[in-house]
Coordinates of C-alpha atoms in Angstrom, one line a residue:
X1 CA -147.5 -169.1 -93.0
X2 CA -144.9 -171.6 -92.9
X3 CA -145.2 -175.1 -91.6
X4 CA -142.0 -175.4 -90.5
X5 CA -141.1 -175.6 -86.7
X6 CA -138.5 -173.3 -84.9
X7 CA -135.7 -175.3 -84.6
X8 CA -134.5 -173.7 -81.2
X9 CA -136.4 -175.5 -78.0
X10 CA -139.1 -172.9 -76.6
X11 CA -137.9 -170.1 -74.4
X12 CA -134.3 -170.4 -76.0
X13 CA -134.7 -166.6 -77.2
X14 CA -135.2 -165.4 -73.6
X15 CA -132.7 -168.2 -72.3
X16 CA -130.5 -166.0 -74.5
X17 CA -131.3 -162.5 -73.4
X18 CA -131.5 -163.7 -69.8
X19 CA -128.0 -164.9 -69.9
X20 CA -126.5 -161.6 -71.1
X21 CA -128.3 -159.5 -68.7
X22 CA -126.7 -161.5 -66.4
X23 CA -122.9 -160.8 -67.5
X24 CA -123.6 -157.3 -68.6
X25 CA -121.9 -156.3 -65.0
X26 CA -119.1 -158.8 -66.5
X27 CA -119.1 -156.7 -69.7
X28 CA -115.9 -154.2 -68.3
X29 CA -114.2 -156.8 -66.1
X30 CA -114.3 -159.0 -69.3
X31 CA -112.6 -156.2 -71.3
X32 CA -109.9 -155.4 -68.7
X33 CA -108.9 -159.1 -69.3
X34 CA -108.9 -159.1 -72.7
X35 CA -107.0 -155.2 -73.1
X36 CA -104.4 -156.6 -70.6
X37 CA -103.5 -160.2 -72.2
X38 CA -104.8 -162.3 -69.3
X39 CA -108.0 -163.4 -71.6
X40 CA -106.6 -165.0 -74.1
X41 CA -109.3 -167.6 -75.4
X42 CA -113.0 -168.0 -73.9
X43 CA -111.9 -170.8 -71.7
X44 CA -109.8 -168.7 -69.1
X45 CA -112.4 -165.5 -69.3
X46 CA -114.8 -168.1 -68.3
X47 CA -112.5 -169.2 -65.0
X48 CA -111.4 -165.7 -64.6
X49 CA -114.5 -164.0 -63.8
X50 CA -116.2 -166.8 -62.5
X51 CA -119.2 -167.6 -64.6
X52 CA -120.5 -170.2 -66.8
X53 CA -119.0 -171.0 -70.2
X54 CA -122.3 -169.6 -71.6
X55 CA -122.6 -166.6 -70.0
X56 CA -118.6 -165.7 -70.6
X57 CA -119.7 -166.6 -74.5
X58 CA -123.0 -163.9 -74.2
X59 CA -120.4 -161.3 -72.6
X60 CA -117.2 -161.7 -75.0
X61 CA -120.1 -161.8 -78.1
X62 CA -121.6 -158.7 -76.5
X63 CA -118.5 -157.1 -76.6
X64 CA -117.4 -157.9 -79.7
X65 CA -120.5 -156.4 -81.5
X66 CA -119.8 -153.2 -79.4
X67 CA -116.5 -153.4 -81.6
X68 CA -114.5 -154.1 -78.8
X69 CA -112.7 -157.5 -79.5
X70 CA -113.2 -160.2 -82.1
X71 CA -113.6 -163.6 -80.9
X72 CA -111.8 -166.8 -83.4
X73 CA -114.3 -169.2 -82.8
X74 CA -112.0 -171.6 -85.3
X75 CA -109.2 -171.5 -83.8
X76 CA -106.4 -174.3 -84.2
X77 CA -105.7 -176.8 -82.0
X78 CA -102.1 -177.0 -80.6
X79 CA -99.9 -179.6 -81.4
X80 CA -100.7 -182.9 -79.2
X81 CA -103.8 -181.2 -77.5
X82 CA -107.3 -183.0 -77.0
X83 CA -110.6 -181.6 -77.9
X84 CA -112.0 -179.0 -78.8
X85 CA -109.7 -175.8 -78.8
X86 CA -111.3 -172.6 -77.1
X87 CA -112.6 -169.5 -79.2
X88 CA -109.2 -166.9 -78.9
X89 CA -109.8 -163.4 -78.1
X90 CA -108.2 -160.4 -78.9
X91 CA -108.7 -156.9 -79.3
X92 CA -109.9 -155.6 -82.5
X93 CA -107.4 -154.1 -84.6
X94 CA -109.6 -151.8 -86.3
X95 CA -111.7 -151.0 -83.1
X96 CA -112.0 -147.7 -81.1
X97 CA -108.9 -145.5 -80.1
X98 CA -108.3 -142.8 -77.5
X99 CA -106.1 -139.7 -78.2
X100 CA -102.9 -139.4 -76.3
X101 CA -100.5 -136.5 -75.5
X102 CA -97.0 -136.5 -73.4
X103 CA -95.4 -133.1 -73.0
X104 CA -91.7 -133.0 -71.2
X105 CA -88.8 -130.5 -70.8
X106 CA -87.8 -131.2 -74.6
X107 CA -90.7 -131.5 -76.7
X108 CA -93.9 -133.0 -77.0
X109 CA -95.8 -135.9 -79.0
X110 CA -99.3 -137.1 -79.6
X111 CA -100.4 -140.5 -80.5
X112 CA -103.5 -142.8 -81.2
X113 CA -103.6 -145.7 -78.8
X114 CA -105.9 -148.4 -79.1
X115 CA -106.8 -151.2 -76.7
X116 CA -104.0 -153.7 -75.8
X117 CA -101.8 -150.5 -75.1
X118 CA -101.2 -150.5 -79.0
X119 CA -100.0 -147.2 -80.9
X120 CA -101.7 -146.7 -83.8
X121 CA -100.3 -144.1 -85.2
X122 CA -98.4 -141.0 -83.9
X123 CA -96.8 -137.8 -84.8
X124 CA -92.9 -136.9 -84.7
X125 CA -91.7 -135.3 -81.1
X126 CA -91.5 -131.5 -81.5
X127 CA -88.8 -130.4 -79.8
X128 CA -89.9 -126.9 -78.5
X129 CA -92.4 -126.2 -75.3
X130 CA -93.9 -122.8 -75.4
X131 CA -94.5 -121.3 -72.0
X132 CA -98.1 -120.8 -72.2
X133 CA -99.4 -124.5 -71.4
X134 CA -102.4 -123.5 -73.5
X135 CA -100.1 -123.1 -76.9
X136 CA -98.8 -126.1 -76.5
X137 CA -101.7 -128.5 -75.0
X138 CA -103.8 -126.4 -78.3
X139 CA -100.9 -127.9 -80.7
X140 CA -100.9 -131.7 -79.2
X141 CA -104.4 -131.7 -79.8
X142 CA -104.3 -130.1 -83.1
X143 CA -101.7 -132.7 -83.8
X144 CA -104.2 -135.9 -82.5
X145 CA -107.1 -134.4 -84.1
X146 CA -105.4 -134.6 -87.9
X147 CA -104.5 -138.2 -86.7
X148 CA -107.8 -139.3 -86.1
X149 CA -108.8 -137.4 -89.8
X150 CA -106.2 -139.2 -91.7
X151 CA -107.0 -142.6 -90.2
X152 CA -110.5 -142.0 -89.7
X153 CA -110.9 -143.5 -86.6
X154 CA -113.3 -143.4 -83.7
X155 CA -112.3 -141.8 -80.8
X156 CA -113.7 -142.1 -77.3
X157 CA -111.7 -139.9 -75.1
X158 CA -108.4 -138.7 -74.7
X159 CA -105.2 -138.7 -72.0
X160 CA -102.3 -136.2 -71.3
X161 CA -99.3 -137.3 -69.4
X162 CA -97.0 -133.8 -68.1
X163 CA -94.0 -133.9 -66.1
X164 CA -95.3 -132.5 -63.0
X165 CA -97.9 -133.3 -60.0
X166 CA -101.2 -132.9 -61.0
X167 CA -103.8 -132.6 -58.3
X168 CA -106.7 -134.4 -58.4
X169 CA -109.6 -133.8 -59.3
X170 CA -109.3 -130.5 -60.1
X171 CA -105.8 -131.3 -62.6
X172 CA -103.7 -128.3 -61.9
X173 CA -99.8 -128.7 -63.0
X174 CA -98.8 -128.4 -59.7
X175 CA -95.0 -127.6 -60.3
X176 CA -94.0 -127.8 -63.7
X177 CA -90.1 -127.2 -62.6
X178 CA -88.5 -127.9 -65.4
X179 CA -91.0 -126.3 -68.0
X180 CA -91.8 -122.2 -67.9
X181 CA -95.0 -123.1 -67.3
X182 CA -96.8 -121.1 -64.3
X183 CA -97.2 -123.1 -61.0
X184 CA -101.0 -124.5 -60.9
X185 CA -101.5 -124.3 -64.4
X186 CA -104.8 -126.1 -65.4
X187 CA -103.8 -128.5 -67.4
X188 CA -106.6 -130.5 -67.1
X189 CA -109.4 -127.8 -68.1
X190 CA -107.2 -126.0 -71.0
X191 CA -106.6 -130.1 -72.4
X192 CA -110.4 -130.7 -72.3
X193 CA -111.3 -127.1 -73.5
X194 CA -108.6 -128.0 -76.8
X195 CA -110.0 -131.6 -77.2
X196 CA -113.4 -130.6 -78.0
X197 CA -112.6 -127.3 -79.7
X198 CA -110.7 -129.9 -82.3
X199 CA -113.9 -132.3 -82.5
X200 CA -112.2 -134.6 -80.7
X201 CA -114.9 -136.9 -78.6
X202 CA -115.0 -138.4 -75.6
X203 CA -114.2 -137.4 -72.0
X204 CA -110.2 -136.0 -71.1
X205 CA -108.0 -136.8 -68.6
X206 CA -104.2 -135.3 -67.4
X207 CA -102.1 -137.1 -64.7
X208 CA -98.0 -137.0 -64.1
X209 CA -96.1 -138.3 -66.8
X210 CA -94.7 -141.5 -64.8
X211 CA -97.9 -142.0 -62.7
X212 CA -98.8 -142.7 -66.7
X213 CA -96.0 -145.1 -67.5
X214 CA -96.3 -147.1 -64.2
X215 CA -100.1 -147.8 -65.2
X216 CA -99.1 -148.7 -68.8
X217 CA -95.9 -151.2 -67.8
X218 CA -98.7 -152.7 -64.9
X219 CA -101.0 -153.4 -67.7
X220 CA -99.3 -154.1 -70.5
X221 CA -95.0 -154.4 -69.3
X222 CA -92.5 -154.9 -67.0
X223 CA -95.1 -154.6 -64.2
X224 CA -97.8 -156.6 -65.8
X225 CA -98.7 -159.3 -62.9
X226 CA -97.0 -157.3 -59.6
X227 CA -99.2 -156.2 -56.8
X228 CA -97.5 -153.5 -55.2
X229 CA -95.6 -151.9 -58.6
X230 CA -92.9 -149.3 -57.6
X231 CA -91.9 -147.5 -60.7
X232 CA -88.8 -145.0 -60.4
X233 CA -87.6 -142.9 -64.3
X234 CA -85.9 -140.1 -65.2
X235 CA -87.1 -138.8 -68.7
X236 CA -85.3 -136.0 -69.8
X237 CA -85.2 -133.8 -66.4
X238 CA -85.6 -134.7 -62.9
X239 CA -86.8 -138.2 -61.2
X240 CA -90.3 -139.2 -60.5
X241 CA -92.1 -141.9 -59.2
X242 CA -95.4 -143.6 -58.9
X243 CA -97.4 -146.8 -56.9
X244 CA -99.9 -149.2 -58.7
X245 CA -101.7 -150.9 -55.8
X246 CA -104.0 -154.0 -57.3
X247 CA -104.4 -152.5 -60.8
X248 CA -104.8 -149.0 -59.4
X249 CA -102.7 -145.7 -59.1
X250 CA -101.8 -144.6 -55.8
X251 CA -102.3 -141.0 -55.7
X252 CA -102.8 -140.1 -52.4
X253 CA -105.6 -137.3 -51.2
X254 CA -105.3 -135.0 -53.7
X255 CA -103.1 -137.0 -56.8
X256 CA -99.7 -135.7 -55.0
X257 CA -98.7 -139.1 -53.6
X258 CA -95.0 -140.6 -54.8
X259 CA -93.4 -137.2 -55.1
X260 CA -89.7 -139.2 -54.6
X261 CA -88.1 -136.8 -56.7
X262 CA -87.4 -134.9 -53.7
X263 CA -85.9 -138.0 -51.9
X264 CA -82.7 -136.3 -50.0
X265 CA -79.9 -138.8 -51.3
X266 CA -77.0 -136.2 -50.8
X267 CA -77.5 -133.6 -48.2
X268 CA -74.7 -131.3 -48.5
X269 CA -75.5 -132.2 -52.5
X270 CA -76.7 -130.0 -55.8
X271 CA -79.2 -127.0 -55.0
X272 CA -82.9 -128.5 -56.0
X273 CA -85.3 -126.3 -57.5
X274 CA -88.0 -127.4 -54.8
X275 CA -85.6 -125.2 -52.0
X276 CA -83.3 -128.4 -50.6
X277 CA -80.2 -129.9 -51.5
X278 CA -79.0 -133.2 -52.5
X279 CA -82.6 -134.3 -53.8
X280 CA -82.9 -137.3 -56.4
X281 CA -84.2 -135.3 -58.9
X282 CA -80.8 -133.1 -58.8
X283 CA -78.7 -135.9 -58.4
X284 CA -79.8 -139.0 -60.6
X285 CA -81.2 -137.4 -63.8
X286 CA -79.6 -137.1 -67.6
X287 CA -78.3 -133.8 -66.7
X288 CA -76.6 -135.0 -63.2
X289 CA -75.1 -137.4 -65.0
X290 CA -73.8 -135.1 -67.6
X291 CA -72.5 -132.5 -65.3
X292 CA -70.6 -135.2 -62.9
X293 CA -68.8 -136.8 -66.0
X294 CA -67.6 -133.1 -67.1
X295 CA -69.6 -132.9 -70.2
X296 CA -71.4 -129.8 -71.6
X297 CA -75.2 -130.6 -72.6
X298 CA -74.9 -129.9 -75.9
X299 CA -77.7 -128.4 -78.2
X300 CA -78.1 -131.8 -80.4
X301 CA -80.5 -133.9 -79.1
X302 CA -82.6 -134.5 -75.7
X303 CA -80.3 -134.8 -71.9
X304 CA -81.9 -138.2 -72.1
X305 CA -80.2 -139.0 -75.3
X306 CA -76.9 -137.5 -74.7
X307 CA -77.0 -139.2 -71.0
X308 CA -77.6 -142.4 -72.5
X309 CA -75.2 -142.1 -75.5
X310 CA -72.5 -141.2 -72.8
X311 CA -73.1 -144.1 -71.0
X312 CA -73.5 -146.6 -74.3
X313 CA -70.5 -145.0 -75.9
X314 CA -67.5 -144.1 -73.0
X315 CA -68.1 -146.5 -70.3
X316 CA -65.0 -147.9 -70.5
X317 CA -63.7 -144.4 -70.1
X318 CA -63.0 -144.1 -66.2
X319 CA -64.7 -141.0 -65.6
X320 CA -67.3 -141.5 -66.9
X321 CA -67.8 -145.0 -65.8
X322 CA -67.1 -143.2 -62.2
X323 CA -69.9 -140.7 -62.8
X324 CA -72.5 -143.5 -64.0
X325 CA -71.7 -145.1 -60.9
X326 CA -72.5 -142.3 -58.5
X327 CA -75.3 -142.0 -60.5
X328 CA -76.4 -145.7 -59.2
X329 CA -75.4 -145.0 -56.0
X330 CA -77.4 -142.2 -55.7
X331 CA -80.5 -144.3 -56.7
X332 CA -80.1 -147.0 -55.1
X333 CA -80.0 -145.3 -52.0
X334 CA -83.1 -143.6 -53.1
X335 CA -84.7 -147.1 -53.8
X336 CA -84.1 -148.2 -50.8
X337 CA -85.3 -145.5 -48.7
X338 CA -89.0 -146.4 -50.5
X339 CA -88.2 -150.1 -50.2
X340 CA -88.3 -149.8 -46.4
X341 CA -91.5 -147.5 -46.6
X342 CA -93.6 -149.3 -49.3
X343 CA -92.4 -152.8 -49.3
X344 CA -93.3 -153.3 -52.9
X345 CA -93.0 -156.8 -54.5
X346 CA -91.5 -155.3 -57.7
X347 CA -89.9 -152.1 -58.6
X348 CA -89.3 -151.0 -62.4
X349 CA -86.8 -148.2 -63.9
X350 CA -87.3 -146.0 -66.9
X351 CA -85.4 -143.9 -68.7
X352 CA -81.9 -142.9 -67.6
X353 CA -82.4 -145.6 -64.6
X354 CA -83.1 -148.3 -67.2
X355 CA -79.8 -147.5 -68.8
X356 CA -77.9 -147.8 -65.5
X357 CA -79.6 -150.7 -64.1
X358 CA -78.9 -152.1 -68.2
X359 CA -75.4 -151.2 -67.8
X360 CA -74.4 -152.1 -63.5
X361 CA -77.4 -154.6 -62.7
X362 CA -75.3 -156.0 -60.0
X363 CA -74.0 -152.8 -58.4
X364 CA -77.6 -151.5 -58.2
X365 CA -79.6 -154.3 -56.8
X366 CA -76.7 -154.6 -54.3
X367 CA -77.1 -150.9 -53.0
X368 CA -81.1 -151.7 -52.5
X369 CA -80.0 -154.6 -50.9
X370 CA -77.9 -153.2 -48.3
X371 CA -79.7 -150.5 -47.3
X372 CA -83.1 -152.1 -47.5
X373 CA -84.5 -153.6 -43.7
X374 CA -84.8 -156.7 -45.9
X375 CA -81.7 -156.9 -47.0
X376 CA -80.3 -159.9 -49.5
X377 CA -83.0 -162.5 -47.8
X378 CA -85.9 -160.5 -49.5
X379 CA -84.5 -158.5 -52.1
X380 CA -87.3 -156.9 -54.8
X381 CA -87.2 -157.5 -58.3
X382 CA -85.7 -154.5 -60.4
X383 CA -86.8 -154.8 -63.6
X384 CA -86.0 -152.5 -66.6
X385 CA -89.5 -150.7 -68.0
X386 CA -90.3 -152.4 -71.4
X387 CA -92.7 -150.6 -73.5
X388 CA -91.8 -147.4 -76.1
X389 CA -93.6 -144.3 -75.2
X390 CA -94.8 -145.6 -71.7
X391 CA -96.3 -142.4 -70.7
X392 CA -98.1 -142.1 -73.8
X393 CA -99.9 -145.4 -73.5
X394 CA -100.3 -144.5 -69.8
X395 CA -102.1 -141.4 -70.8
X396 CA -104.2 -143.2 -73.1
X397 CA -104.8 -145.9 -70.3
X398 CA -106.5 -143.0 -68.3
X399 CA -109.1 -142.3 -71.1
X400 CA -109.8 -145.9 -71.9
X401 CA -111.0 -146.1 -67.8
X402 CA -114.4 -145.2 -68.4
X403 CA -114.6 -147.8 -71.2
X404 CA -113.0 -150.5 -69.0
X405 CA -115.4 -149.9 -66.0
X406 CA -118.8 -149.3 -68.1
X407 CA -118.7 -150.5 -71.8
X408 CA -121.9 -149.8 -72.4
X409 CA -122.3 -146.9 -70.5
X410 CA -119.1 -145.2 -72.0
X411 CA -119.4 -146.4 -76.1
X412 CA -123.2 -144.7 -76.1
X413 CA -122.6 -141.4 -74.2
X414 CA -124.2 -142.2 -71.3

């Protein structure tokens, strides 16, 4: 038996053990920090979630042995700062992913997306839809699955982002207008069914495609600090749009909330494929565009990309410049409309919208402005969406949920 004494003062063991049972509740609000940037070093995690600089140090090395994070506990001090710098945290690049999936009117693509909102790896966009949801939900997954083989990573759940309303909980593809997919498809069940038919662990998850990118730009984007986020896109057909209230989607009831494709900008406008005329998702998408600036889609490449080619290439010609601004018109009266209703503090545009609030900022905001009960004195932000594949990270968001509320719970099964 050795003589010498235990260097740690008596009790310092259960000191220890006392102090992470205390900040195991912490464990998922501490991750949510650190996935969405606003936990950069030790020192803020501690102020953020309101616990002592011990207890945050227990919680962020808890989580980093759960392979979660890694903590720099040598980090260099800034130029002209005093003291001793705080540990950084980060998520850990070689750490857990989820498997993603976006399907839309052109194609679909599957990703791996890790914490942070950071893709991993992915797989080219197919460009053809099948119209039996199951063939083509089978092949995204197929696709992930050989993803996670090649990179041999751990996966702990997976997200699907479609271009339709999906009701909650039961995740039927509520209408899929613009694929040939049968209305109240169950996306959700055939998704899960696929995902562990391929191996593929972990809880699944579908939710509208820009429900998807909303969360994602909130977390990791444009959005990232807003309160009451209106996001407003146009992928490749139609308009949708989605609310994140304090971190979390707003989906109404049954997951149907935010429907403002269907928005009546022009009544006596387009036919829409929901029964009405004039709706936004008829008169402010890729193909609206196309049609009011005389051009005939052409088979090369998504609406989307020929829409914003148009737009990048021919403005200065004046019909098409005319037809871009109709476009913005259109939207802006749209924008207002849910201005007035929803009073959000910031609204963000994807797709299409992006390009025209890129390409007439001015003419867009002043639309909102003038039709808004606000008007110029309280004007909302309109930002441009800033991440690539939004809806894919968003769908990925939805699987890393479980992980973000219950670490524990989540990474051992339970």
């Amino acid at each position: 038996m050795s003589g010498k004494a235990d260097p740690r003062p008596a009790g310092a063991g259960t000191t220890s053990r006392a102090r992470l049972d205390r900040g195991r509740g912490a464990l998922g609000p501490a991750l949510e920090l650190v996935h969405t940037g606003r936990a950069p070093t030790r020192a803020v995690l501690t102020a953020e979630l309101g616990v002592t600089r011990a207890t945050a140090g227990a919680v962020a090395a808890e989580l980093e042995a759960l392979g979660l994070i890694r903590v720099d506990a040598r980090p260099g001090a800034a130029a002209g700062s005093q003291g001793r710098p705080s540990h950084r945290l980060e998520v850990a690049a070689d750490g857990p992913v989820v498997l993603a999936a976006q399907v839309h009117a052109d194609g679909f693509r599957a990703a791996l997306v890790g914490l942070g909102g950071r893709i991993v790896a992915t797989t080219p966009s197919c460009e053809a839809v099948d119209a039996d949801p199951a063939k083509v939900l089978g092949a995204a997954v197929e696709a992930g699955a050989d993803l996670l083989r090649r990179t041999g990573r751990r996966c702990v759940g997976a997200g699907l982002a479609v271009p339709s309303a999906v009701t909650a909980p039961e995740g039927l593809a509520l209408n899929p207008l613009h694929l040939a997919w049968p209305v109240g498809a169950p996306v959700r069940e055939i998704f899960a069914e696929r995902v562990r038919a391929a191996g593929v662990e972990g809880p699944a998850f579908a939710a509208n495609d820009v429900n998807a990118a909303a969360l994602a730009e909130h977390r990791h984007g444009a959005g990232r600090g807003a309160r009451d986020l209106l996001c407003v896109a146009t992928g490749h057909r139609g308009v949708g749009g989605a609310l994140v209230l304090d971190g979390r989607l707003h989906t109404g009831s049954s997951g149907l909330a935010l429907e403002v494709g269907h928005l009546t900008v022009s009544p006596e406008g387009r036919p829409c494929h929901c029964g009405s005329r004039g709706c936004l998702d008829v008169e402010a998408d890729p193909l609206a565009l196309l049609i009011t600036a005389g051009r005939e889609p052409g088979p090369e490449g998504s609406l989307l990309q020929q829409a914003n080619e148009l737009i990048r290439e021919e403005y200065a010609d004046p019909v098409v410049r005319a037809a871009a601004e109709t476009l913005i018109d259109r939207l802006g009266l749209g924008l207002a409309g849910l201005v007035n209703i929803l009073n959000p503090d910031r609204i963000i545009l994807g797709g299409l919208h992006r390009t025209l609030l890129d390409t007439d900022p001015h003419r867009l905001r002043a639309v909102v402005a003038d039709r808004s009960l606000w008007g110029r004195s309280g004007g909302v932000p309109i930002l441009a969406c800033s991440l690539d594949h939004n809806s894919l990270v968003g769908a990925a968001e939805l699987a890393w949920q479980p992980v973000l509320d219950d670490p524990l719970a989540a990474l051992s099964g339970r």
